[in-house]
Coordinates of C-alpha atoms in Angstrom, one line a residue:
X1 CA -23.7 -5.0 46.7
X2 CA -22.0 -2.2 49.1
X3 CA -19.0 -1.2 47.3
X4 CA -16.2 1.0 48.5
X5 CA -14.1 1.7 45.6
X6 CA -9.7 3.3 47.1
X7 CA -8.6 5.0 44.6
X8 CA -5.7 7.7 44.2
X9 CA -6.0 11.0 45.7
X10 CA -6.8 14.0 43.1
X11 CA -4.0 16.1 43.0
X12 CA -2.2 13.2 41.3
X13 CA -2.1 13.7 38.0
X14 CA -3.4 10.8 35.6
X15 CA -4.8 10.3 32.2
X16 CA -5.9 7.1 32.8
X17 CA -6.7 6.3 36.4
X18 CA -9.5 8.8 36.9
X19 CA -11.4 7.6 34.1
X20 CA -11.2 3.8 35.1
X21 CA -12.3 4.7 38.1
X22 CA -15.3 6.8 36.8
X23 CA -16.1 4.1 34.3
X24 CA -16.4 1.6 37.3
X25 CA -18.6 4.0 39.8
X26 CA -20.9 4.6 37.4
X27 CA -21.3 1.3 35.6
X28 CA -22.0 -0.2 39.0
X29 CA -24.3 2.4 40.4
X30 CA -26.6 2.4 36.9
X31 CA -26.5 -1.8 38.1
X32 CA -28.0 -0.4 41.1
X33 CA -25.0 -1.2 43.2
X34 CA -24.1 1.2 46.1
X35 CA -20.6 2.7 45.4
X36 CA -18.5 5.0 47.7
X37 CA -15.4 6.3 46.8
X38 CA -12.5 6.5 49.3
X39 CA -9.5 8.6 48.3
X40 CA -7.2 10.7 50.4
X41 CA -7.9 14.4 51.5
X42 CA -5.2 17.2 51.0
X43 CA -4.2 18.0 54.5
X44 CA -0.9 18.4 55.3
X45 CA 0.1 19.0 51.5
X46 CA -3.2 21.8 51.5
X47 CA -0.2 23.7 53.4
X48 CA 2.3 23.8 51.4
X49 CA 1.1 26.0 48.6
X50 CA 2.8 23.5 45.6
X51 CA 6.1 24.3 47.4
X52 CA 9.4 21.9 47.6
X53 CA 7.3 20.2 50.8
X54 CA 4.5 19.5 48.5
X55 CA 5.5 15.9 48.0
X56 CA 6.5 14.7 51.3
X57 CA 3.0 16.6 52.7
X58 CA 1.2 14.5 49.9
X59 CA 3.0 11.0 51.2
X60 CA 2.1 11.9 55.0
X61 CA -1.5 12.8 53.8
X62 CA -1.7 8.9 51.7
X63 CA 0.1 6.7 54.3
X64 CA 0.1 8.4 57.7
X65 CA -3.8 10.2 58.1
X66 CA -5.7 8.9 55.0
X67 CA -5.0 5.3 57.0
X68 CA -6.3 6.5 60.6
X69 CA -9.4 7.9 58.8
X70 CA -9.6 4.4 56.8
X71 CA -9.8 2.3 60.1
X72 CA -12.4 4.3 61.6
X73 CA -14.8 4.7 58.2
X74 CA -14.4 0.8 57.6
X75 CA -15.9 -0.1 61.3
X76 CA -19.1 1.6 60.1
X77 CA -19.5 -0.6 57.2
X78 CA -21.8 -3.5 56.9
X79 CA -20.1 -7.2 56.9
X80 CA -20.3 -7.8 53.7
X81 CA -19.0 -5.0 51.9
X82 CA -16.2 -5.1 49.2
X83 CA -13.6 -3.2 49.2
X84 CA -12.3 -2.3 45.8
X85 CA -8.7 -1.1 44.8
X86 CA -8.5 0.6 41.8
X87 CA -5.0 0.0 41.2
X88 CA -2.0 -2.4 42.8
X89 CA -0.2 0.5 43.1
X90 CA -2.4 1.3 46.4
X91 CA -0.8 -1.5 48.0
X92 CA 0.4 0.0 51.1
X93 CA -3.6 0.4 52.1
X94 CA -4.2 -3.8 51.4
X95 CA -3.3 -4.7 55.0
X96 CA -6.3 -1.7 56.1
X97 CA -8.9 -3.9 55.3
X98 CA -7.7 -7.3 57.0
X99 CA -10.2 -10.7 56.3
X100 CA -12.7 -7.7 54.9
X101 CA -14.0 -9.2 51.1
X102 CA -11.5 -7.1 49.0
X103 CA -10.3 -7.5 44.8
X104 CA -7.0 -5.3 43.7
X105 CA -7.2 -4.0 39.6
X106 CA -3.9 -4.4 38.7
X107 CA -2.9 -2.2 35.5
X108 CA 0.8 -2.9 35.6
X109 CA 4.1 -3.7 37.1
X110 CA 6.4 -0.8 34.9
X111 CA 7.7 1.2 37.6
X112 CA 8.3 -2.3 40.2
X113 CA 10.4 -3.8 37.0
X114 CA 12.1 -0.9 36.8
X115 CA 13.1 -0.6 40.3
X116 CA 14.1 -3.9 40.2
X117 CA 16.5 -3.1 37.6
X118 CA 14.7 -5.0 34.8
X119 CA 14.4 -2.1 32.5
X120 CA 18.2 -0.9 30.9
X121 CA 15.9 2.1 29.3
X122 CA 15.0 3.6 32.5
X123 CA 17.0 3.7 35.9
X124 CA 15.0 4.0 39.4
X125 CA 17.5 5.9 42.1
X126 CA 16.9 4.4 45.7
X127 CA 13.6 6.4 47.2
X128 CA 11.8 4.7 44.2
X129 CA 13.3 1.4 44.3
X130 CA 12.4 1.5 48.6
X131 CA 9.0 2.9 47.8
X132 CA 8.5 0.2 44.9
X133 CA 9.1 -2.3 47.5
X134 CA 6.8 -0.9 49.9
X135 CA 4.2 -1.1 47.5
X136 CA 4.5 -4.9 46.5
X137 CA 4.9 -5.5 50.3
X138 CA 1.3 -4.2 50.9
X139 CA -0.4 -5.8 47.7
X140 CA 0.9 -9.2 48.5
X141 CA -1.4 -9.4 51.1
X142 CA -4.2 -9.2 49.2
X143 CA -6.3 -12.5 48.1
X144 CA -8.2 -11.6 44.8
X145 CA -7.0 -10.1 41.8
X146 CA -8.4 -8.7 38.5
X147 CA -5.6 -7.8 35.4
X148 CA -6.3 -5.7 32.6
X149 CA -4.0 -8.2 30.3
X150 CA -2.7 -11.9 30.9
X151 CA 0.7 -10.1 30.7
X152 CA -0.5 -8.2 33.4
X153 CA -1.3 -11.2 35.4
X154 CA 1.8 -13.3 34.8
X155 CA 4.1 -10.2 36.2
X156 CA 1.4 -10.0 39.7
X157 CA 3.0 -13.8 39.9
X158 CA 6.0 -13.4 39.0
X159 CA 7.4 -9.9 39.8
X160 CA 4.8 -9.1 42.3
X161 CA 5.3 -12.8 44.0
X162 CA 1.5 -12.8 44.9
X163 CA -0.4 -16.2 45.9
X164 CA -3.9 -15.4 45.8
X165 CA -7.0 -17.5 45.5
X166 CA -8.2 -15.7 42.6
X167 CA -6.5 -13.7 39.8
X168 CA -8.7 -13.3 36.9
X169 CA -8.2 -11.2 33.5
X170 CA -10.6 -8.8 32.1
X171 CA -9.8 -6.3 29.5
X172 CA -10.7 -2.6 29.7
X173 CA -13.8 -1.5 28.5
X174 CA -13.7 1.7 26.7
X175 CA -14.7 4.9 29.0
X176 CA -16.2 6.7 26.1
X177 CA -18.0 5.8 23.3
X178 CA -15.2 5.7 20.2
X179 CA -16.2 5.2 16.7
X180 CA -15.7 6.4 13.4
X181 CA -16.7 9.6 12.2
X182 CA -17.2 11.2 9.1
X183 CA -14.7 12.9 7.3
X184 CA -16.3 16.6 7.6
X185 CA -17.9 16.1 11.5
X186 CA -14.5 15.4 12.3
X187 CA -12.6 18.8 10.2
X188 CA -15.0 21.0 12.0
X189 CA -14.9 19.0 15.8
X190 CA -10.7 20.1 14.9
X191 CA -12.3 23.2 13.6
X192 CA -14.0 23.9 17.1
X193 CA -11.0 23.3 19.0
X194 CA -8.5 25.2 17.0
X195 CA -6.6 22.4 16.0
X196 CA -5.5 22.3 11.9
X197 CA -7.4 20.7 9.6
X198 CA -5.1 18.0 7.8
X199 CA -7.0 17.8 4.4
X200 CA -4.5 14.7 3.5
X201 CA -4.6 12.8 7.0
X202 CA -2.1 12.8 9.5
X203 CA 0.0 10.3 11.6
X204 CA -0.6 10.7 14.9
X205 CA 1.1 9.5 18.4
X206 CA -1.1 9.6 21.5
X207 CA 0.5 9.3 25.2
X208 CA 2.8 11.1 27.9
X209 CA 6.5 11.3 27.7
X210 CA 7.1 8.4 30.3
X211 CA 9.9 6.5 28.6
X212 CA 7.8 3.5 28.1
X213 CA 5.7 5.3 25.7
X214 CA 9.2 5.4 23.8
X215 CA 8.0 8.8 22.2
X216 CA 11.8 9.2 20.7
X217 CA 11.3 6.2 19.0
X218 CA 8.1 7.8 17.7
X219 CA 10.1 10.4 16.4
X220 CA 12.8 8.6 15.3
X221 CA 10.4 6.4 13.1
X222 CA 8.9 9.1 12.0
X223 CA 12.1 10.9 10.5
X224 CA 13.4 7.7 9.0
X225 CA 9.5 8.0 7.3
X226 CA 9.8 11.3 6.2
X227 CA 13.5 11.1 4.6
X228 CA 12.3 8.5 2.3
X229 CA 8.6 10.0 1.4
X230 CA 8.5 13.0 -1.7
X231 CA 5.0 14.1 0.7
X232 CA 5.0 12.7 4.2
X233 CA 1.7 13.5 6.3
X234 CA 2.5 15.3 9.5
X235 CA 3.2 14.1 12.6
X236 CA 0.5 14.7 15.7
X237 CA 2.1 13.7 19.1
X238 CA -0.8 14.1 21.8
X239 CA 1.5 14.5 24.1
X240 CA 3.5 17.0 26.7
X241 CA 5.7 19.4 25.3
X242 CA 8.7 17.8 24.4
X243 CA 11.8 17.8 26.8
X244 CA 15.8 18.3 25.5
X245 CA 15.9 14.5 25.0
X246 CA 13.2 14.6 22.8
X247 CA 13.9 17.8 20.9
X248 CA 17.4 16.3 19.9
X249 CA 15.7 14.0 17.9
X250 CA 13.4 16.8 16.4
X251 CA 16.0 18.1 15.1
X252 CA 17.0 15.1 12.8
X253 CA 13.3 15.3 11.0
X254 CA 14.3 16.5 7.4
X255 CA 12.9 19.7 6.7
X256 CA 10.0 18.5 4.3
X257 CA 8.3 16.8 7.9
X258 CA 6.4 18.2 10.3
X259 CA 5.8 17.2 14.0
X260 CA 3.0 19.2 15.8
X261 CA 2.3 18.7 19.9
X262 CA -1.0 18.9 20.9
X263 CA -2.2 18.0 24.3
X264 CA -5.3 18.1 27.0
X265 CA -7.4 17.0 24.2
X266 CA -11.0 16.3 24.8
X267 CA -12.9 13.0 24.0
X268 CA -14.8 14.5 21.2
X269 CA -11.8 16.0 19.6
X270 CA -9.6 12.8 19.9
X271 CA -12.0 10.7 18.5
X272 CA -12.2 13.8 15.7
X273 CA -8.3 13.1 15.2
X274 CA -8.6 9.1 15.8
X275 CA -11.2 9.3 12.8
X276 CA -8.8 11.0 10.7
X277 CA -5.5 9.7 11.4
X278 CA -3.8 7.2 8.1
X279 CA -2.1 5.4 11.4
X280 CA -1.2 5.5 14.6
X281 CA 2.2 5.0 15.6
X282 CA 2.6 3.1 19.5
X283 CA 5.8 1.8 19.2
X284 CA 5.9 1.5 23.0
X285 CA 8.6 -0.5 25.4
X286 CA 6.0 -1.8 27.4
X287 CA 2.5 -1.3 28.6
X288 CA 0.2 -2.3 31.3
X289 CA -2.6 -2.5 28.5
X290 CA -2.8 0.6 26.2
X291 CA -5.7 1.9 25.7
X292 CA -4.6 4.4 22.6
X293 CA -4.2 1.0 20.6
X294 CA -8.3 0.1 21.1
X295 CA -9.4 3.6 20.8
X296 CA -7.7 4.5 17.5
X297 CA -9.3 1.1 15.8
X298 CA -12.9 1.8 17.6
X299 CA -12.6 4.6 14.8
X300 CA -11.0 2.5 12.6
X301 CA -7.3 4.0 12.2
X302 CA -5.1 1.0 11.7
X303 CA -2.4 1.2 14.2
X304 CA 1.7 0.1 14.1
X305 CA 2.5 -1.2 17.4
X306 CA 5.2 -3.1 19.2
X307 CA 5.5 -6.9 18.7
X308 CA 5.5 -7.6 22.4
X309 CA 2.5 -8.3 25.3
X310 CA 0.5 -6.6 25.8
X311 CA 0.9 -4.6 22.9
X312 CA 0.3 -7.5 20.8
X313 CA -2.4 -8.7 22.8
X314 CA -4.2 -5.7 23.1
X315 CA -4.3 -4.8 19.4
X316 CA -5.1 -8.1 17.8
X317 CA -4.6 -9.5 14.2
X318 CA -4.8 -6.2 12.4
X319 CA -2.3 -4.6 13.7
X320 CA 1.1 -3.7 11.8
X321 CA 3.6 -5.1 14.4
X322 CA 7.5 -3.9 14.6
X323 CA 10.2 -5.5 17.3
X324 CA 11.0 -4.1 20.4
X325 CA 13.2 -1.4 19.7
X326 CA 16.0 -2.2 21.9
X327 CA 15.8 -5.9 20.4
X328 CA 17.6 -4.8 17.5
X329 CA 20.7 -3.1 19.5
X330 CA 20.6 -0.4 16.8
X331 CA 18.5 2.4 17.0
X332 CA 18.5 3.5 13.2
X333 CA 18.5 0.4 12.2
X334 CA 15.0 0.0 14.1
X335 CA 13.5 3.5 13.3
X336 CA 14.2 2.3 8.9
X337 CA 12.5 -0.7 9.7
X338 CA 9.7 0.5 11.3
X339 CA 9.3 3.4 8.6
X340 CA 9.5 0.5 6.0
X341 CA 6.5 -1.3 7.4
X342 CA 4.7 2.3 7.8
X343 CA 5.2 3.2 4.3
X344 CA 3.6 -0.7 3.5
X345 CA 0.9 -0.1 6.0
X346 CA 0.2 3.6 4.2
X347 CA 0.3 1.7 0.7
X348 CA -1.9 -0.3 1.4
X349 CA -5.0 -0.4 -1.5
X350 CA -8.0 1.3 -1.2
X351 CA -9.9 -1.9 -0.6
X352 CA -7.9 -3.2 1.7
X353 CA -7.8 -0.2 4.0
X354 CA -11.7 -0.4 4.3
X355 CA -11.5 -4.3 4.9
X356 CA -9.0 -3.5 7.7
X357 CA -10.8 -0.6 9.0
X358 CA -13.6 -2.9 9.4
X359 CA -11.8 -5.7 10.9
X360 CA -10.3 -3.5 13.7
X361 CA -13.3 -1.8 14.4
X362 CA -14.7 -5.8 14.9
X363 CA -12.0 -6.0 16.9
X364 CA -12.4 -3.2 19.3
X365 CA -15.8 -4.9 20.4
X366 CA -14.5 -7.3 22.9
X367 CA -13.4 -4.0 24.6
X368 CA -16.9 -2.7 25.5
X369 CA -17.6 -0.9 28.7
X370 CA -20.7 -2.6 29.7
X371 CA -18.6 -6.4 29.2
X372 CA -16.1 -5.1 31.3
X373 CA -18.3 -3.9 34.0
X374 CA -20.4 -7.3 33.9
X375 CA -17.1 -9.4 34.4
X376 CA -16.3 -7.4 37.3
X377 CA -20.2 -7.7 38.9
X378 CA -19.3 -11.8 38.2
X379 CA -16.3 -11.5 39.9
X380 CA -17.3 -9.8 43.0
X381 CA -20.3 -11.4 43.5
X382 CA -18.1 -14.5 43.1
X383 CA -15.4 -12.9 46.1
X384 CA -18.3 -12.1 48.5
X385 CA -19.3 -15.7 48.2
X386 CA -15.9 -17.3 48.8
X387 CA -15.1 -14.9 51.5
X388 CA -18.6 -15.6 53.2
X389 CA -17.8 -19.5 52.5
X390 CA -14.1 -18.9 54.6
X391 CA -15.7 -16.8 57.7
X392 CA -18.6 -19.2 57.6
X393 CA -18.2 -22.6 55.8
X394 CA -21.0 -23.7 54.8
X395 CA -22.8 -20.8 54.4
X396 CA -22.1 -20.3 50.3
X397 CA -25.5 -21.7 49.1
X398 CA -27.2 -19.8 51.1
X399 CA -25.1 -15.9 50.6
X400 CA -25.7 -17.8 46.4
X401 CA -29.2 -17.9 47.0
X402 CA -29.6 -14.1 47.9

């Protein structure tokens, strides 16, 4: 297959886009497919030096010249090539590639809910809620669909209001290879990167400070936790610095906790952490997937997480599960009940522990690279054909038979 993979220009920052889109260029091009990746060029924004225009330059660069150049470079590619979006939030460039053979990823709908005013926890002021709009306006046009979760998939219908002739679910395959690792590989990987050495195990938090990573909740949970334990295990949030939101709840930890911020980790030294880690807390508000939640049991660290989809979904049967936190209308209310089921999670007996270690590492294998990257080879083979079959009918046995 000729592939041309859109995908979103560099200087945006991302912790997870860049790697699903590595994970898919170079799980198609070792299956001998022919992947080019399309992104948009700083131009305008190249002049503004980071400045206050930055932003604006960076829109004009997406939607005003990385288009032009689109309609040109697309002219120049055979018939039958797929285009591939890595993410629904490229709308705008759907209506580029017209009748072309095309399948969006969708990761999820957070930020179109919001601006919809779906989400009391998180208010989107006009620009966003217009921009939103303009977003779902271009992906509705598309006609083939792959979701990272079934949760995924039923907002594309519902919130997104698309009708298309295939929608399809595959789960993310892990980008790097997470397992367990012994006790002292994983001290001196910490070692290396100047990170402590937690001799008793840690708790540990990993995502950004979007407010559906709900990382006051973390800390919330974590000082209900630490009031009621004689010895609690510190607290590693893999995670920005925390902002004056966040640092108000710091300051309710009792004295005898301790909550460390690390962040920019490496691969090797989260899977170090993962590895050692009693738990990992993920109490999030919602989630397009969340890939913290398979990479923490890949090293077997059992992990509490929100009884919601996808959360729920994503982490399967071994998971520790706690109720949305706004569910319960009462914030400490929530935090001593999450603690509670930390402490039983933490109590749990020796044997046990290794039985559910093993169970979630069985779990994680559903969430292999190379499945992920064979669904997605069925699935475009399978648009090609049924876009061949519409410009042509009756030519799908034969494009089949190639």
């Amino acid at each position: 297959m000729n592939i041309v993979l859109l995908t979103h220009p560099a200087w945006l920052v991302s912790y997870s886009m860049p790697r699903f889109a590595d994970m898919l260029v170079s799980g198609l091009r070792q299956r001998g497919h022919t992947v080019q990746t399309w992104a948009p060029a700083e131009h305008l924004r190249a002049n503004t030096k980071g400045g206050k225009l930055a932003k604006w330059a960076g829109y004009a660069d997406q939607y005003l010249l990385f288009p032009r150049w689109v309609r040109r470079a697309i002219e120049r590619q055979p018939a039958d090539t797929l285009f591939v979006f890595a993410d629904q939030a490229l709308g705008p460039w759907v209506p580029l590639v017209g009748q072309r053979p095309h399948v969006v990823h969708c990761h999820d709908l957070l930020a179109l809910r919001s601006a919809l005013g779906m989400t009391p926890e998180h208010h989107t002021h006009l620009p966003g809620r217009i921009y939103q709009r303009y977003i779902r306006r271009g992906f509705r046009q598309a006609r083939h669909f792959i979701s990272v979760s079934d949760s995924t998939r039923q907002d594309m219908v519902g919130l997104g209001g698309v009708r298309p002739l295939t929608n399809e679910v595959v789960y993310n395959g892990l980008s790097h290879p997470f397992a367990p690792m012994s006790r002292p590989s994983a001290q001196a990987q910490l070692a290396r990167a100047g990170l402590p050495v937690a001799e008793q195990g840690m708790l540990l938090h990993v995502g950004g400070n979007q407010w559906y990573k709900n990382p006051i909740g973390v800390v919330r949970l974590y000082a209900a936790y630490a009031q009621h334990s004689d010895r609690p295990l510190p607290l590693w949030m893999i995670t920005p610095p925390p902002d004056p939101s966040l640092r108000q709840a710091l300051a309710r930890v009792p004295p005898r906790g301790e909550v460390l911020f690390f962040e920019n980790l490496d691969n090797d030294t989260l899977q170090a952490a993962y590895s050692l880690a009693r738990a990992l807390l993920f109490p999030s508000l919602a989630e397009g997937f969340g890939w913290p939640l398979v990479e923490a049991q890949a090293c077997g660290c059992p992990v509490l997480t929100t009884d919601a989809a996808p959360m729920n979904e994503v982490a399967g049967p071994e998971a520790c599960l706690v109720p949305r936190p706004s569910a319960t209308g009462d914030s400490g209310k929530w935090a001593r009940l999450a603690a509670q089921r930390l402490q039983q999670l933490l109590d749990t007996p020796p044997r046990a522990q290794q039985l559910r270690r093993e169970a979630c590492i069985a779990w994680t294998a559903r969430f292999n690279g190379n499945l992920a990257i064979d669904a997605y080879e069925r699935i475009y083979r399978r648009v090609i054909e049924l876009e061949a079959e519409q410009a042509h009918p009756g030519t799908a046995h034969a494009v089949r038979r190639q």
